[in-house]
Amino acid sequence: SNNIVQHKGWSENNEPRMFEKTVEEKGCKEIVEALTEEELEAMPDENMPMRHFRADKGNVTKAIKRIKYAIQWRQDFGVERILRAACNGNPTNDEEKEIRSILMEESSTGKLYVRNHDNDNRAILYLYPVRENSNHPEHNIMNLVYQIERSIACTEKNGLEKIVIVADFKNWKLKDASPMEVTKKTIHILQECYVERVAKFFITNAPIIFRTFWSLVQPFLDPVTKEKVVFCTSNKGILKLRTSFDEKKVEKCALGVSDLKAFDVTDYYATPLDTTFDEM
């Protein structure tokens, strides 16, 4: 059908290439040809096939399998529905009202939100596990997905598609650890449903006890993800922080020097999806 023609499977952006242009575009074309019209319509953006081609290092068969999974997951999880509800300041139907109130409740403590950009213009998603306020795994994951989507929107407006995550473990104790099912699901969503969406994952102020938790988590991380993790306790990690961020625009955990405005959940949900909290 003529619809297929509209989807070339890639769009120009400022992310670095993994292969030659012609190789990547040919791979994207093969992926697009393997998708149904429904799947193509459900893609969140034109460049999704390119991300999957790169994520599987040019292995088209594997990329097709994983992109189909990710598209199906978006539909099953109702990502678009969640975004609609979150962006609607006065939701009219009950479902939207419920989603919006879940998100506001989940993010009320400021445990996960997007603020400002790094030196490469990538949105920064802050994660403060000590501020965990939920014992509801489904709601927790819904909030995670919304915040990932928001950081992506805040990055795409700068012509990029990979975000950075800063997870601060100051004062963290083992009792603060998410239930293993939530941790595993979080990793799964980042690795399988948002391939090639994370540039770096900084872990700051991790106490000694964090190693115990990390050893439990590591088996679930793929090699690509492991490469993105930066422990910021070493000199090398601290240098990486200093070179990645503008100290005036980042929070204290990432060596910020400014007294930034404290997170405010009402303000956050009153601004558009592609705007970070108190954006500078």
Coordinates of N, CA and C in Angstrom, one line a residue, residues 38-147:
E38 N -0.3 -1.7 10.8 CA -0.7 -1.3 12.2 C 0.6 -1.0 13.0
E39 N 1.6 -1.9 12.8 CA 2.8 -1.6 13.6 C 3.5 -0.3 13.2
L40 N 3.5 -0.1 11.9 CA 4.1 1.2 11.4 C 3.4 2.4 12.0
E41 N 2.0 2.3 12.0 CA 1.2 3.4 12.5 C 1.5 3.6 14.0
A42 N 1.8 2.5 14.7 CA 2.0 2.6 16.2 C 3.4 3.0 16.6
M43 N 4.3 3.2 15.6 CA 5.7 3.6 16.0 C 5.6 5.0 16.6
P44 N 6.3 5.3 17.7 CA 6.3 6.6 18.3 C 6.9 7.7 17.4
D45 N 7.9 7.3 16.6 CA 8.6 8.3 15.7 C 9.2 7.5 14.6
E46 N 9.6 8.3 13.6 CA 10.1 7.7 12.3 C 11.5 7.0 12.5
N47 N 12.2 7.3 13.5 CA 13.5 6.8 13.6 C 13.6 5.5 14.5
M48 N 12.5 5.0 14.9 CA 12.5 3.8 15.7 C 13.3 2.6 15.0
P49 N 13.0 2.3 13.7 CA 13.8 1.2 13.1 C 15.3 1.4 13.1
M50 N 15.7 2.7 13.0 CA 17.1 3.0 13.1 C 17.7 2.6 14.4
R51 N 17.0 3.0 15.5 CA 17.5 2.6 16.8 C 17.6 1.1 17.0
H52 N 16.6 0.4 16.5 CA 16.7 -1.0 16.6 C 17.8 -1.7 15.8
F53 N 18.0 -1.1 14.6 CA 19.1 -1.6 13.7 C 20.4 -1.4 14.5
R54 N 20.6 -0.3 15.1 CA 21.9 0.0 15.8 C 22.0 -0.8 17.1
A55 N 20.8 -1.0 17.8 CA 20.8 -1.7 19.1 C 21.3 -3.2 18.8
D56 N 20.9 -3.7 17.7 CA 21.3 -5.1 17.4 C 22.5 -5.2 16.5
K57 N 23.3 -4.1 16.5 CA 24.5 -4.0 15.7 C 24.4 -4.5 14.3
G58 N 23.2 -4.1 13.7 CA 23.0 -4.4 12.2 C 22.4 -5.8 12.0
N59 N 22.1 -6.5 13.0 CA 21.5 -7.8 12.8 C 20.0 -7.6 12.6
V60 N 19.6 -7.6 11.3 CA 18.2 -7.2 11.0 C 17.1 -8.2 11.5
T61 N 17.4 -9.5 11.5 CA 16.5 -10.5 12.0 C 16.2 -10.2 13.4
K62 N 17.2 -10.0 14.2 CA 17.0 -9.7 15.7 C 16.3 -8.4 15.9
A63 N 16.7 -7.4 15.1 CA 16.1 -6.1 15.2 C 14.6 -6.1 14.9
I64 N 14.2 -6.9 13.9 CA 12.8 -7.0 13.6 C 12.0 -7.6 14.8
K65 N 12.6 -8.7 15.4 CA 11.9 -9.3 16.5 C 11.7 -8.4 17.6
R66 N 12.8 -7.6 17.9 CA 12.7 -6.7 19.1 C 11.9 -5.4 18.8
I67 N 11.9 -4.9 17.6 CA 11.0 -3.8 17.3 C 9.5 -4.2 17.4
K68 N 9.2 -5.3 16.9 CA 7.8 -5.8 17.0 C 7.4 -5.9 18.5
Y69 N 8.3 -6.4 19.3 CA 8.0 -6.6 20.7 C 7.8 -5.2 21.3
A70 N 8.7 -4.2 21.0 CA 8.6 -2.9 21.6 C 7.3 -2.2 21.2
I71 N 6.9 -2.3 19.9 CA 5.7 -1.7 19.5 C 4.5 -2.3 20.2
Q72 N 4.5 -3.6 20.3 CA 3.4 -4.3 20.9 C 3.3 -3.9 22.4
W73 N 4.4 -3.8 23.0 CA 4.5 -3.3 24.4 C 3.9 -1.9 24.6
R74 N 4.2 -1.0 23.7 CA 3.6 0.3 23.8 C 2.1 0.3 23.8
Q75 N 1.6 -0.6 22.9 CA 0.1 -0.6 22.8 C -0.5 -1.3 24.0
D76 N 0.1 -2.4 24.4 CA -0.4 -3.1 25.6 C -0.4 -2.2 26.9
F77 N 0.7 -1.5 27.0 CA 0.9 -0.6 28.2 C 0.1 0.7 28.1
G78 N -0.3 1.0 26.9 CA -1.1 2.3 26.7 C -0.3 3.5 26.9
V79 N 0.9 3.6 26.3 CA 1.8 4.7 26.4 C 1.2 6.0 26.0
E80 N 0.5 6.0 24.8 CA -0.1 7.2 24.3 C -1.2 7.7 25.2
R81 N -1.9 6.7 25.7 CA -3.0 7.1 26.7 C -2.5 7.8 27.9
I82 N -1.4 7.3 28.4 CA -0.8 7.9 29.6 C -0.3 9.3 29.3
L83 N 0.3 9.5 28.1 CA 0.8 10.8 27.7 C -0.4 11.8 27.6
R84 N -1.5 11.3 27.0 CA -2.6 12.2 26.8 C -3.2 12.6 28.1
A85 N -3.3 11.7 29.1 CA -3.8 12.0 30.4 C -2.9 13.0 31.1
A86 N -1.6 12.8 31.0 CA -0.7 13.6 31.8 C -0.6 15.0 31.2
C87 N -0.8 15.2 29.9 CA -0.7 16.5 29.2 C -2.0 17.3 29.3
N88 N -3.0 16.6 29.8 CA -4.3 17.3 29.8 C -4.6 17.9 31.2
G89 N -4.4 19.2 31.3 CA -4.6 19.9 32.5 C -5.9 19.7 33.2
N90 N -7.0 19.6 32.4 CA -8.3 19.2 33.1 C -8.9 18.0 32.3
P91 N -8.5 16.8 32.8 CA -9.0 15.6 32.1 C -10.5 15.5 32.3
T92 N -11.2 15.1 31.2 CA -12.6 15.0 31.2 C -13.1 13.6 31.6
N93 N -12.5 12.6 31.1 CA -13.0 11.3 31.4 C -12.3 10.6 32.6
D94 N -13.0 9.6 33.2 CA -12.5 9.1 34.5 C -11.1 8.4 34.3
E95 N -10.9 7.8 33.2 CA -9.6 7.1 33.0 C -8.5 8.1 33.0
E96 N -8.6 9.2 32.3 CA -7.6 10.2 32.3 C -7.4 10.8 33.7
K97 N -8.5 11.0 34.4 CA -8.4 11.6 35.7 C -7.6 10.6 36.6
E98 N -7.9 9.4 36.5 CA -7.2 8.4 37.3 C -5.7 8.3 37.0
I99 N -5.4 8.3 35.7 CA -4.0 8.2 35.3 C -3.2 9.4 35.8
R100 N -3.8 10.6 35.6 CA -3.2 11.8 36.0 C -2.9 11.9 37.5
S101 N -3.9 11.4 38.3 CA -3.7 11.5 39.8 C -2.7 10.4 40.2
I102 N -2.6 9.3 39.5 CA -1.6 8.3 39.9 C -0.2 8.9 39.6
L103 N -0.1 9.5 38.5 CA 1.2 10.1 38.1 C 1.6 11.2 39.1
M104 N 0.7 12.0 39.5 CA 1.0 13.1 40.4 C 1.3 12.6 41.8
E105 N 0.6 11.6 42.2 CA 0.9 10.9 43.5 C 2.3 10.3 43.5
E106 N 2.6 9.5 42.4 CA 3.8 8.8 42.3 C 5.0 9.8 42.3
S107 N 4.9 10.9 41.6 CA 6.0 11.8 41.5 C 6.0 12.9 42.5
S108 N 5.1 12.9 43.5 CA 5.0 14.0 44.4 C 6.2 14.2 45.3
T109 N 7.0 13.2 45.6 CA 8.2 13.4 46.4 C 9.4 13.8 45.6
G110 N 9.3 13.8 44.3 CA 10.5 14.2 43.5 C 11.5 13.0 43.4
K111 N 11.0 11.8 43.3 CA 11.9 10.7 43.2 C 12.4 10.4 41.8
L112 N 11.7 11.0 40.8 CA 12.0 10.8 39.4 C 11.4 11.9 38.6
Y113 N 12.3 12.7 38.0 CA 11.8 13.8 37.2 C 13.0 14.3 36.3
V114 N 12.6 15.1 35.3 CA 13.5 15.7 34.3 C 13.8 17.1 34.6
R115 N 15.1 17.4 34.7 CA 15.5 18.8 34.9 C 16.7 19.2 34.1
N116 N 16.6 20.2 33.2 CA 17.7 20.7 32.4 C 18.3 19.7 31.5
H117 N 19.4 20.1 30.9 CA 20.1 19.2 29.9 C 21.6 19.2 30.2
D118 N 22.3 18.2 29.7 CA 23.7 18.1 29.9 C 24.5 18.9 28.8
N119 N 25.8 18.8 28.8 CA 26.5 19.7 27.8 C 26.3 19.3 26.4
D120 N 25.8 18.1 26.2 CA 25.4 17.7 24.8 C 24.0 18.0 24.4
N121 N 23.3 18.7 25.3 CA 21.9 19.0 25.1 C 20.9 17.8 25.2
R122 N 21.3 16.8 26.0 CA 20.4 15.7 26.3 C 19.7 16.0 27.7
A123 N 18.5 15.7 27.7 CA 17.7 15.9 29.0 C 18.3 15.0 30.1
I124 N 18.2 15.5 31.3 CA 18.7 14.7 32.5 C 17.5 14.3 33.3
L125 N 17.4 12.9 33.4 CA 16.4 12.3 34.3 C 17.0 12.0 35.6
Y126 N 16.5 12.7 36.7 CA 17.1 12.4 38.0 C 16.2 11.3 38.7
L127 N 17.0 10.4 39.4 CA 16.3 9.4 40.1 C 16.9 9.4 41.6
Y128 N 15.9 9.5 42.5 CA 16.3 9.6 43.9 C 15.6 8.4 44.7
P129 N 16.2 7.2 44.7 CA 15.5 6.1 45.3 C 15.1 6.3 46.8
V130 N 15.9 7.1 47.5 CA 15.5 7.4 48.9 C 14.1 8.0 49.0
R131 N 13.7 8.7 48.0 CA 12.4 9.4 48.0 C 11.2 8.5 47.6
E132 N 11.5 7.2 47.5 CA 10.4 6.2 47.1 C 9.2 6.4 48.0
N133 N 8.0 6.5 47.4 CA 6.8 6.7 48.2 C 5.7 5.7 47.8
S134 N 6.1 4.7 47.1 CA 5.0 3.9 46.5 C 5.2 2.4 46.9
N135 N 4.1 1.7 47.2 CA 4.3 0.3 47.3 C 3.3 -0.4 46.3
H136 N 3.2 0.3 45.2 CA 2.3 -0.1 44.1 C 3.1 -0.3 42.8
P137 N 3.5 -1.5 42.6 CA 4.4 -1.7 41.4 C 3.9 -1.2 40.1
E138 N 2.6 -1.4 39.8 CA 2.1 -0.9 38.5 C 2.1 0.6 38.4
H139 N 1.8 1.3 39.4 CA 1.8 2.7 39.4 C 3.3 3.2 39.3
N140 N 4.1 2.5 40.0 CA 5.6 2.9 39.9 C 6.1 2.8 38.5
I141 N 5.7 1.8 37.8 CA 6.2 1.6 36.4 C 5.5 2.6 35.5
M142 N 4.3 2.9 35.7 CA 3.6 3.9 34.9 C 4.3 5.2 35.0
N143 N 4.7 5.6 36.2 CA 5.4 6.8 36.4 C 6.8 6.8 35.7
L144 N 7.5 5.6 35.8 CA 8.7 5.5 35.1 C 8.6 5.7 33.6
V145 N 7.6 5.1 33.0 CA 7.4 5.2 31.6 C 7.1 6.7 31.2
Y146 N 6.2 7.3 32.0 CA 5.9 8.7 31.7 C 7.2 9.6 31.8
Q147 N 8.0 9.4 32.8 CA 9.3 10.2 33.0 C 10.3 9.9 31.9

